[in-house]
Amino acid sequence: PPPGVSAPPAKPPRRIGHEFGTTTGRPRRIGWMDIVALRYTSRINGLTHLNITKLDVLDTQAEIKIGVAYKTKDGKILKAFPSNLEVLEDVEIVYETMPGWKQDISKVREWNDLPQAARDYCQRLEDLVGVPVKWIGVGPGRDAIVIKPAKSS
């Protein structure tokens, strides 16, 4: 993860999500959702919907963190992406913690069949970014997708 980003316990999510280089087999960097970066990305690219991939990788986690802000060396809280790369290099991520769902969601295909904690997580991402979540990947297959209704909680 980038400086200041704490990662989820790497072994289960990395193994479950097959986060290894195809050619080299090296472990890929993984980390918790960074809302500041995602909000910035969605704004500069004009995103109209979000696609959450590999939600099932979080099935084993008792708690799930979301990076909601950056904290500078001098303690200032940034909710927007800093324009100065030197500032960005030294930020610490401020996390919000949500409960995990601790159950297999790989067979779920309907929004209301997801555990409440998984629905709450997706809704929280939508609320924080300000862009609706529409598609949620729950497994490796092409059919392993849940479509979130436009108005749901």
Short mmCIF file of N, CA, C and O in Angstrom, two decimals, residues 31-146:
data_model
loop_
_atom_site.label_atom_id
_atom_site.label_comp_id
_atom_site.label_asym_id
_atom_site.label_seq_id
_atom_site.Cartn_x
_atom_site.Cartn_y
_atom_site.Cartn_z
N GLY A 31 -4.75 -3.05 -0.07
CA GLY A 31 -5.04 -2.12 1.02
C GLY A 31 -6.53 -1.87 1.12
O GLY A 31 -7.31 -2.30 0.29
N TRP A 32 -6.89 -1.18 2.18
CA TRP A 32 -8.29 -0.83 2.39
C TRP A 32 -8.73 0.24 1.38
O TRP A 32 -7.90 0.93 0.82
N MET A 33 -10.02 0.37 1.19
CA MET A 33 -10.58 1.36 0.27
C MET A 33 -10.16 2.76 0.68
O MET A 33 -10.32 3.14 1.84
N ASP A 34 -9.64 3.52 -0.26
CA ASP A 34 -9.19 4.89 -0.03
C ASP A 34 -10.21 5.83 -0.67
O ASP A 34 -10.20 6.07 -1.87
N ILE A 35 -11.12 6.34 0.15
CA ILE A 35 -12.21 7.18 -0.35
C ILE A 35 -11.71 8.50 -0.92
O ILE A 35 -12.25 9.00 -1.91
N VAL A 36 -10.67 9.08 -0.31
CA VAL A 36 -10.16 10.36 -0.82
C VAL A 36 -9.69 10.19 -2.27
O VAL A 36 -10.04 10.99 -3.14
N ALA A 37 -8.93 9.15 -2.53
CA ALA A 37 -8.44 8.89 -3.89
C ALA A 37 -9.60 8.52 -4.83
O ALA A 37 -9.64 8.97 -5.97
N LEU A 38 -10.53 7.70 -4.34
CA LEU A 38 -11.66 7.30 -5.18
C LEU A 38 -12.56 8.49 -5.51
O LEU A 38 -13.03 8.63 -6.64
N ARG A 39 -12.80 9.36 -4.54
CA ARG A 39 -13.61 10.56 -4.79
C ARG A 39 -12.94 11.45 -5.84
O ARG A 39 -13.58 11.94 -6.76
N TYR A 40 -11.63 11.63 -5.70
CA TYR A 40 -10.87 12.43 -6.67
C TYR A 40 -10.96 11.81 -8.07
O TYR A 40 -11.26 12.49 -9.05
N THR A 41 -10.73 10.52 -8.13
CA THR A 41 -10.78 9.80 -9.40
C THR A 41 -12.16 9.90 -10.04
O THR A 41 -12.28 10.13 -11.25
N SER A 42 -13.20 9.77 -9.23
CA SER A 42 -14.56 9.83 -9.78
C SER A 42 -14.87 11.23 -10.31
O SER A 42 -15.55 11.36 -11.33
N ARG A 43 -14.34 12.24 -9.64
CA ARG A 43 -14.60 13.62 -10.09
C ARG A 43 -13.87 13.94 -11.39
O ARG A 43 -14.45 14.52 -12.30
N ILE A 44 -12.59 13.60 -11.47
CA ILE A 44 -11.85 13.97 -12.68
C ILE A 44 -12.25 13.13 -13.89
O ILE A 44 -12.05 13.55 -15.02
N ASN A 45 -12.83 11.95 -13.64
CA ASN A 45 -13.25 11.09 -14.75
C ASN A 45 -14.75 11.13 -15.02
O ASN A 45 -15.22 10.47 -15.94
N GLY A 46 -15.49 11.87 -14.23
CA GLY A 46 -16.93 12.00 -14.45
C GLY A 46 -17.69 10.70 -14.28
O GLY A 46 -18.62 10.43 -15.03
N LEU A 47 -17.31 9.90 -13.29
CA LEU A 47 -17.99 8.62 -13.10
C LEU A 47 -19.46 8.84 -12.74
O LEU A 47 -19.79 9.73 -11.96
N THR A 48 -20.31 8.00 -13.32
CA THR A 48 -21.73 8.07 -13.02
C THR A 48 -22.16 6.92 -12.10
O THR A 48 -23.21 7.00 -11.47
N HIS A 49 -21.35 5.86 -12.05
CA HIS A 49 -21.64 4.70 -11.21
C HIS A 49 -20.32 4.06 -10.78
O HIS A 49 -19.31 4.20 -11.48
N LEU A 50 -20.36 3.34 -9.67
CA LEU A 50 -19.20 2.59 -9.20
C LEU A 50 -19.43 1.10 -9.37
O LEU A 50 -20.55 0.61 -9.21
N ASN A 51 -18.37 0.40 -9.68
CA ASN A 51 -18.36 -1.06 -9.76
C ASN A 51 -17.41 -1.54 -8.67
O ASN A 51 -16.21 -1.31 -8.74
N ILE A 52 -17.94 -2.17 -7.65
CA ILE A 52 -17.11 -2.71 -6.58
C ILE A 52 -16.74 -4.13 -6.95
O ILE A 52 -17.62 -4.97 -7.14
N THR A 53 -15.45 -4.38 -7.08
CA THR A 53 -15.00 -5.73 -7.45
C THR A 53 -14.47 -6.46 -6.22
O THR A 53 -14.03 -5.84 -5.25
N LYS A 54 -14.55 -7.76 -6.28
CA LYS A 54 -13.96 -8.65 -5.26
C LYS A 54 -14.47 -8.39 -3.85
O LYS A 54 -13.73 -8.51 -2.89
N LEU A 55 -15.73 -8.06 -3.71
CA LEU A 55 -16.28 -7.87 -2.37
C LEU A 55 -16.15 -9.15 -1.55
O LEU A 55 -15.96 -9.10 -0.34
N ASP A 56 -16.21 -10.29 -2.22
CA ASP A 56 -16.10 -11.59 -1.54
C ASP A 56 -14.76 -11.79 -0.85
O ASP A 56 -14.66 -12.57 0.10
N VAL A 57 -13.74 -11.07 -1.26
CA VAL A 57 -12.42 -11.19 -0.65
C VAL A 57 -12.47 -10.74 0.81
O VAL A 57 -11.66 -11.16 1.63
N LEU A 58 -13.47 -9.93 1.14
CA LEU A 58 -13.59 -9.43 2.51
C LEU A 58 -14.45 -10.33 3.40
O LEU A 58 -14.66 -10.03 4.57
N ASP A 59 -14.93 -11.45 2.85
CA ASP A 59 -15.81 -12.36 3.59
C ASP A 59 -15.27 -12.81 4.94
O ASP A 59 -16.04 -13.07 5.86
N THR A 60 -13.96 -12.95 5.06
CA THR A 60 -13.38 -13.50 6.29
C THR A 60 -13.03 -12.43 7.32
O THR A 60 -12.61 -12.77 8.43
N GLN A 61 -13.21 -11.18 6.98
CA GLN A 61 -12.81 -10.10 7.87
C GLN A 61 -13.88 -9.78 8.92
O GLN A 61 -15.04 -9.58 8.59
N ALA A 62 -13.46 -9.71 10.18
CA ALA A 62 -14.39 -9.35 11.26
C ALA A 62 -14.71 -7.86 11.21
O ALA A 62 -15.82 -7.45 11.54
N GLU A 63 -13.72 -7.07 10.78
CA GLU A 63 -13.90 -5.63 10.63
C GLU A 63 -13.33 -5.19 9.30
O GLU A 63 -12.36 -5.77 8.82
N ILE A 64 -13.94 -4.18 8.72
CA ILE A 64 -13.47 -3.65 7.45
C ILE A 64 -13.23 -2.15 7.63
O ILE A 64 -14.09 -1.44 8.16
N LYS A 65 -12.07 -1.72 7.19
CA LYS A 65 -11.73 -0.29 7.33
C LYS A 65 -11.96 0.42 6.00
O LYS A 65 -11.81 -0.17 4.93
N ILE A 66 -12.29 1.69 6.12
CA ILE A 66 -12.44 2.57 4.96
C ILE A 66 -11.60 3.80 5.25
O ILE A 66 -11.80 4.46 6.28
N GLY A 67 -10.68 4.12 4.36
CA GLY A 67 -9.89 5.35 4.49
C GLY A 67 -10.75 6.53 4.10
O GLY A 67 -11.09 6.69 2.94
N VAL A 68 -11.11 7.35 5.07
CA VAL A 68 -12.06 8.44 4.82
C VAL A 68 -11.41 9.82 4.71
O VAL A 68 -12.05 10.77 4.25
N ALA A 69 -10.16 9.94 5.14
CA ALA A 69 -9.47 11.24 5.09
C ALA A 69 -7.97 11.00 5.18
O ALA A 69 -7.52 9.88 5.45
N TYR A 70 -7.20 12.05 4.94
CA TYR A 70 -5.75 12.01 5.11
C TYR A 70 -5.39 12.97 6.25
O TYR A 70 -5.99 14.04 6.38
N LYS A 71 -4.40 12.58 7.02
CA LYS A 71 -3.90 13.44 8.09
C LYS A 71 -2.47 13.82 7.76
O LYS A 71 -1.62 12.96 7.52
N THR A 72 -2.20 15.13 7.73
CA THR A 72 -0.86 15.61 7.40
C THR A 72 0.04 15.53 8.63
O THR A 72 -0.43 15.30 9.75
N LYS A 73 1.34 15.73 8.42
CA LYS A 73 2.31 15.70 9.51
C LYS A 73 1.94 16.65 10.64
O LYS A 73 2.16 16.36 11.80
N ASP A 74 1.37 17.82 10.26
CA ASP A 74 1.02 18.82 11.28
C ASP A 74 -0.38 18.61 11.85
O ASP A 74 -0.89 19.46 12.58
N GLY A 75 -1.01 17.47 11.54
CA GLY A 75 -2.29 17.12 12.13
C GLY A 75 -3.52 17.61 11.40
O GLY A 75 -4.64 17.37 11.84
N LYS A 76 -3.33 18.28 10.27
CA LYS A 76 -4.47 18.78 9.49
C LYS A 76 -5.17 17.60 8.81
O LYS A 76 -4.52 16.73 8.23
N ILE A 77 -6.49 17.59 8.86
CA ILE A 77 -7.28 16.54 8.23
C ILE A 77 -7.70 17.01 6.83
O ILE A 77 -8.29 18.08 6.69
N LEU A 78 -7.37 16.21 5.83
CA LEU A 78 -7.71 16.52 4.44
C LEU A 78 -8.77 15.54 3.97
O LEU A 78 -8.57 14.34 4.00
N LYS A 79 -9.89 16.07 3.50
CA LYS A 79 -10.94 15.21 2.93
C LYS A 79 -10.87 15.20 1.42
O LYS A 79 -11.56 14.44 0.76
N ALA A 80 -10.01 16.07 0.86
CA ALA A 80 -9.81 16.15 -0.58
C ALA A 80 -8.36 15.77 -0.90
O ALA A 80 -7.47 15.92 -0.06
N PHE A 81 -8.14 15.30 -2.09
CA PHE A 81 -6.83 14.88 -2.55
C PHE A 81 -5.90 16.09 -2.62
O PHE A 81 -6.25 17.08 -3.27
N PRO A 82 -4.74 16.04 -1.98
CA PRO A 82 -3.84 17.20 -2.01
C PRO A 82 -3.19 17.37 -3.39
O PRO A 82 -2.88 16.39 -4.06
N SER A 83 -3.00 18.60 -3.79
CA SER A 83 -2.37 18.86 -5.09
C SER A 83 -0.85 18.79 -4.99
O SER A 83 -0.18 18.62 -6.00
N ASN A 84 -0.33 18.87 -3.79
CA ASN A 84 1.12 18.84 -3.58
C ASN A 84 1.56 17.40 -3.30
O ASN A 84 1.16 16.80 -2.29
N LEU A 85 2.39 16.84 -4.18
CA LEU A 85 2.82 15.45 -4.02
C LEU A 85 3.67 15.23 -2.78
O LEU A 85 3.67 14.15 -2.20
N GLU A 86 4.39 16.26 -2.35
CA GLU A 86 5.17 16.14 -1.12
C GLU A 86 4.25 15.97 0.09
O GLU A 86 4.57 15.21 1.01
N VAL A 87 3.14 16.65 0.09
CA VAL A 87 2.15 16.49 1.16
C VAL A 87 1.59 15.07 1.10
O VAL A 87 1.48 14.38 2.11
N LEU A 88 1.23 14.64 -0.10
CA LEU A 88 0.64 13.31 -0.29
C LEU A 88 1.58 12.20 0.19
O LEU A 88 1.14 11.22 0.79
N GLU A 89 2.88 12.35 -0.05
CA GLU A 89 3.85 11.33 0.36
C GLU A 89 3.86 11.10 1.86
O GLU A 89 4.17 10.01 2.32
N ASP A 90 3.52 12.12 2.63
CA ASP A 90 3.65 12.03 4.08
C ASP A 90 2.32 11.91 4.83
O ASP A 90 2.31 11.95 6.06
N VAL A 91 1.21 11.76 4.12
CA VAL A 91 -0.06 11.67 4.83
C VAL A 91 -0.22 10.32 5.51
O VAL A 91 0.37 9.32 5.11
N GLU A 92 -1.04 10.35 6.52
CA GLU A 92 -1.45 9.14 7.21
C GLU A 92 -2.95 9.01 6.92
O GLU A 92 -3.67 10.01 6.91
N ILE A 93 -3.41 7.81 6.68
CA ILE A 93 -4.83 7.61 6.37
C ILE A 93 -5.64 7.59 7.67
O ILE A 93 -5.23 6.99 8.66
N VAL A 94 -6.78 8.26 7.64
CA VAL A 94 -7.72 8.24 8.76
C VAL A 94 -8.80 7.21 8.38
O VAL A 94 -9.43 7.33 7.32
N TYR A 95 -8.98 6.21 9.24
CA TYR A 95 -9.91 5.12 8.93
C TYR A 95 -11.18 5.18 9.74
O TYR A 95 -11.20 5.61 10.89
N GLU A 96 -12.22 4.69 9.10
CA GLU A 96 -13.51 4.42 9.75
C GLU A 96 -13.61 2.89 9.71
O GLU A 96 -13.23 2.27 8.72
N THR A 97 -14.12 2.30 10.76
CA THR A 97 -14.22 0.84 10.81
C THR A 97 -15.69 0.42 10.79
O THR A 97 -16.51 0.99 11.50
N MET A 98 -15.96 -0.59 9.97
CA MET A 98 -17.31 -1.14 9.87
C MET A 98 -17.24 -2.63 10.19
O MET A 98 -16.20 -3.26 9.98
N PRO A 99 -18.34 -3.21 10.63
CA PRO A 99 -18.32 -4.65 10.89
C PRO A 99 -18.27 -5.45 9.59
O PRO A 99 -18.84 -5.03 8.57
N GLY A 100 -17.56 -6.56 9.63
CA GLY A 100 -17.55 -7.47 8.49
C GLY A 100 -18.78 -8.37 8.54
O GLY A 100 -19.58 -8.29 9.46
N TRP A 101 -18.91 -9.25 7.55
CA TRP A 101 -20.09 -10.11 7.50
C TRP A 101 -19.75 -11.57 7.80
O TRP A 101 -20.62 -12.36 8.09
N LYS A 102 -18.48 -11.93 7.72
CA LYS A 102 -18.00 -13.25 8.11
C LYS A 102 -18.85 -14.41 7.54
O LYS A 102 -19.17 -15.37 8.22
N GLN A 103 -19.23 -14.28 6.28
CA GLN A 103 -19.93 -15.37 5.61
C GLN A 103 -19.67 -15.30 4.11
O GLN A 103 -19.39 -14.24 3.57
N ASP A 104 -19.78 -16.44 3.47
CA ASP A 104 -19.53 -16.55 2.03
C ASP A 104 -20.65 -15.86 1.25
O ASP A 104 -21.82 -16.17 1.44
N ILE A 105 -20.26 -14.93 0.38
CA ILE A 105 -21.26 -14.24 -0.45
C ILE A 105 -21.11 -14.61 -1.93
O ILE A 105 -21.79 -14.04 -2.78
N SER A 106 -20.27 -15.57 -2.24
CA SER A 106 -19.96 -15.88 -3.64
C SER A 106 -21.13 -16.42 -4.45
O SER A 106 -21.12 -16.35 -5.68
N LYS A 107 -22.16 -16.90 -3.80
CA LYS A 107 -23.33 -17.44 -4.52
C LYS A 107 -24.48 -16.42 -4.58
O LYS A 107 -25.49 -16.66 -5.22
N VAL A 108 -24.31 -15.28 -3.92
CA VAL A 108 -25.36 -14.26 -3.89
C VAL A 108 -25.45 -13.57 -5.25
O VAL A 108 -24.42 -13.23 -5.85
N ARG A 109 -26.67 -13.35 -5.73
CA ARG A 109 -26.88 -12.64 -6.99
C ARG A 109 -27.89 -11.51 -6.87
O ARG A 109 -28.11 -10.77 -7.81
N GLU A 110 -28.52 -11.38 -5.71
CA GLU A 110 -29.53 -10.33 -5.49
C GLU A 110 -29.10 -9.47 -4.31
O GLU A 110 -28.61 -9.98 -3.29
N TRP A 111 -29.30 -8.16 -4.43
CA TRP A 111 -28.91 -7.18 -3.41
C TRP A 111 -29.44 -7.56 -2.03
O TRP A 111 -28.72 -7.56 -1.05
N ASN A 112 -30.71 -7.88 -1.94
CA ASN A 112 -31.32 -8.17 -0.64
C ASN A 112 -30.82 -9.48 -0.02
O ASN A 112 -31.07 -9.72 1.16
N ASP A 113 -30.13 -10.31 -0.80
CA ASP A 113 -29.57 -11.56 -0.28
C ASP A 113 -28.17 -11.37 0.30
O ASP A 113 -27.64 -12.28 0.95
N LEU A 114 -27.56 -10.21 0.05
CA LEU A 114 -26.26 -9.92 0.68
C LEU A 114 -26.48 -9.73 2.18
O LEU A 114 -27.53 -9.20 2.59
N PRO A 115 -25.51 -10.10 3.00
CA PRO A 115 -25.63 -9.82 4.44
C PRO A 115 -25.79 -8.31 4.66
O PRO A 115 -25.25 -7.51 3.89
N GLN A 116 -26.50 -7.94 5.70
CA GLN A 116 -26.75 -6.52 5.98
C GLN A 116 -25.44 -5.75 6.08
O GLN A 116 -25.33 -4.63 5.58
N ALA A 117 -24.42 -6.33 6.70
CA ALA A 117 -23.13 -5.62 6.85
C ALA A 117 -22.49 -5.35 5.49
O ALA A 117 -21.87 -4.31 5.29
N ALA A 118 -22.65 -6.26 4.53
CA ALA A 118 -22.11 -6.06 3.18
C ALA A 118 -22.88 -4.95 2.46
O ALA A 118 -22.30 -4.10 1.79
N ARG A 119 -24.20 -4.95 2.63
CA ARG A 119 -25.01 -3.88 2.03
C ARG A 119 -24.66 -2.53 2.66
O ARG A 119 -24.55 -1.52 1.95
N ASP A 120 -24.47 -2.52 3.97
CA ASP A 120 -24.10 -1.28 4.66
C ASP A 120 -22.76 -0.76 4.16
O ASP A 120 -22.59 0.45 3.98
N TYR A 121 -21.81 -1.66 3.94
CA TYR A 121 -20.49 -1.26 3.44
C TYR A 121 -20.61 -0.63 2.05
O TYR A 121 -20.08 0.46 1.80
N CYS A 122 -21.33 -1.28 1.16
CA CYS A 122 -21.52 -0.74 -0.20
C CYS A 122 -22.22 0.61 -0.16
O CYS A 122 -21.84 1.54 -0.88
N GLN A 123 -23.24 0.72 0.68
CA GLN A 123 -23.97 1.98 0.80
C GLN A 123 -23.07 3.07 1.37
O GLN A 123 -23.13 4.23 0.94
N ARG A 124 -22.21 2.71 2.33
CA ARG A 124 -21.30 3.70 2.91
C ARG A 124 -20.33 4.22 1.87
O ARG A 124 -20.04 5.42 1.81
N LEU A 125 -19.81 3.32 1.02
CA LEU A 125 -18.91 3.75 -0.06
C LEU A 125 -19.63 4.74 -0.97
O LEU A 125 -19.10 5.79 -1.33
N GLU A 126 -20.86 4.41 -1.33
CA GLU A 126 -21.66 5.29 -2.19
C GLU A 126 -21.85 6.65 -1.54
O GLU A 126 -21.67 7.70 -2.17
N ASP A 127 -22.21 6.65 -0.27
CA ASP A 127 -22.44 7.91 0.44
C ASP A 127 -21.17 8.75 0.53
O ASP A 127 -21.21 9.97 0.36
N LEU A 128 -20.05 8.12 0.81
CA LEU A 128 -18.79 8.84 0.96
C LEU A 128 -18.26 9.41 -0.36
O LEU A 128 -17.72 10.51 -0.39
N VAL A 129 -18.42 8.65 -1.44
CA VAL A 129 -17.91 9.09 -2.73
C VAL A 129 -18.89 10.04 -3.42
O VAL A 129 -18.48 10.93 -4.16
N GLY A 130 -20.18 9.84 -3.18
CA GLY A 130 -21.18 10.67 -3.83
C GLY A 130 -21.53 10.19 -5.22
O GLY A 130 -22.08 10.93 -6.02
N VAL A 131 -21.21 8.94 -5.51
CA VAL A 131 -21.51 8.31 -6.79
C VAL A 131 -22.21 6.98 -6.49
O VAL A 131 -21.73 6.22 -5.64
N PRO A 132 -23.33 6.68 -7.15
CA PRO A 132 -24.04 5.44 -6.85
C PRO A 132 -23.23 4.18 -7.17
O PRO A 132 -22.56 4.11 -8.20
N VAL A 133 -23.32 3.22 -6.28
CA VAL A 133 -22.78 1.88 -6.54
C VAL A 133 -23.83 1.15 -7.37
O VAL A 133 -25.01 1.16 -7.01
N LYS A 134 -23.42 0.55 -8.47
CA LYS A 134 -24.38 -0.17 -9.31
C LYS A 134 -24.06 -1.66 -9.38
O LYS A 134 -24.94 -2.49 -9.27
N TRP A 135 -22.79 -1.99 -9.58
CA TRP A 135 -22.40 -3.38 -9.75
C TRP A 135 -21.47 -3.80 -8.62
O TRP A 135 -20.57 -3.07 -8.23
N ILE A 136 -21.68 -5.01 -8.12
CA ILE A 136 -20.87 -5.52 -7.01
C ILE A 136 -20.42 -6.93 -7.38
O ILE A 136 -21.24 -7.84 -7.52
N GLY A 137 -19.11 -7.09 -7.56
CA GLY A 137 -18.55 -8.40 -7.86
C GLY A 137 -18.43 -9.22 -6.58
O GLY A 137 -17.89 -8.76 -5.59
N VAL A 138 -18.96 -10.44 -6.62
CA VAL A 138 -18.96 -11.30 -5.43
C VAL A 138 -18.22 -12.62 -5.65
O VAL A 138 -18.32 -13.53 -4.85
N GLY A 139 -17.47 -12.71 -6.75
CA GLY A 139 -16.72 -13.93 -7.04
C GLY A 139 -16.01 -13.79 -8.37
O GLY A 139 -16.16 -12.79 -9.06
N PRO A 140 -15.26 -14.82 -8.74
CA PRO A 140 -14.45 -14.74 -9.96
C PRO A 140 -15.22 -14.93 -11.27
O PRO A 140 -14.77 -14.49 -12.31
N GLY A 141 -16.37 -15.54 -11.24
CA GLY A 141 -17.11 -15.79 -12.47
C GLY A 141 -17.78 -14.55 -13.04
O GLY A 141 -18.07 -13.60 -12.31
N ARG A 142 -18.01 -14.57 -14.35
CA ARG A 142 -18.68 -13.43 -14.99
C ARG A 142 -20.09 -13.22 -14.47
O ARG A 142 -20.62 -12.12 -14.53
N ASP A 143 -20.71 -14.30 -14.00
CA ASP A 143 -22.07 -14.18 -13.47
C ASP A 143 -22.09 -13.82 -11.99
O ASP A 143 -23.14 -13.62 -11.40
N ALA A 144 -20.92 -13.71 -11.37
CA ALA A 144 -20.82 -13.43 -9.92
C ALA A 144 -20.93 -11.93 -9.68
O ALA A 144 -19.98 -11.26 -9.28
N ILE A 145 -22.11 -11.42 -9.95
CA ILE A 145 -22.33 -9.97 -9.83
C ILE A 145 -23.71 -9.72 -9.22
O ILE A 145 -24.67 -10.44 -9.50
N VAL A 146 -23.76 -8.70 -8.41
CA VAL A 146 -25.02 -8.23 -7.83
C VAL A 146 -25.23 -6.83 -8.36
O VAL A 146 -24.31 -6.01 -8.36
#
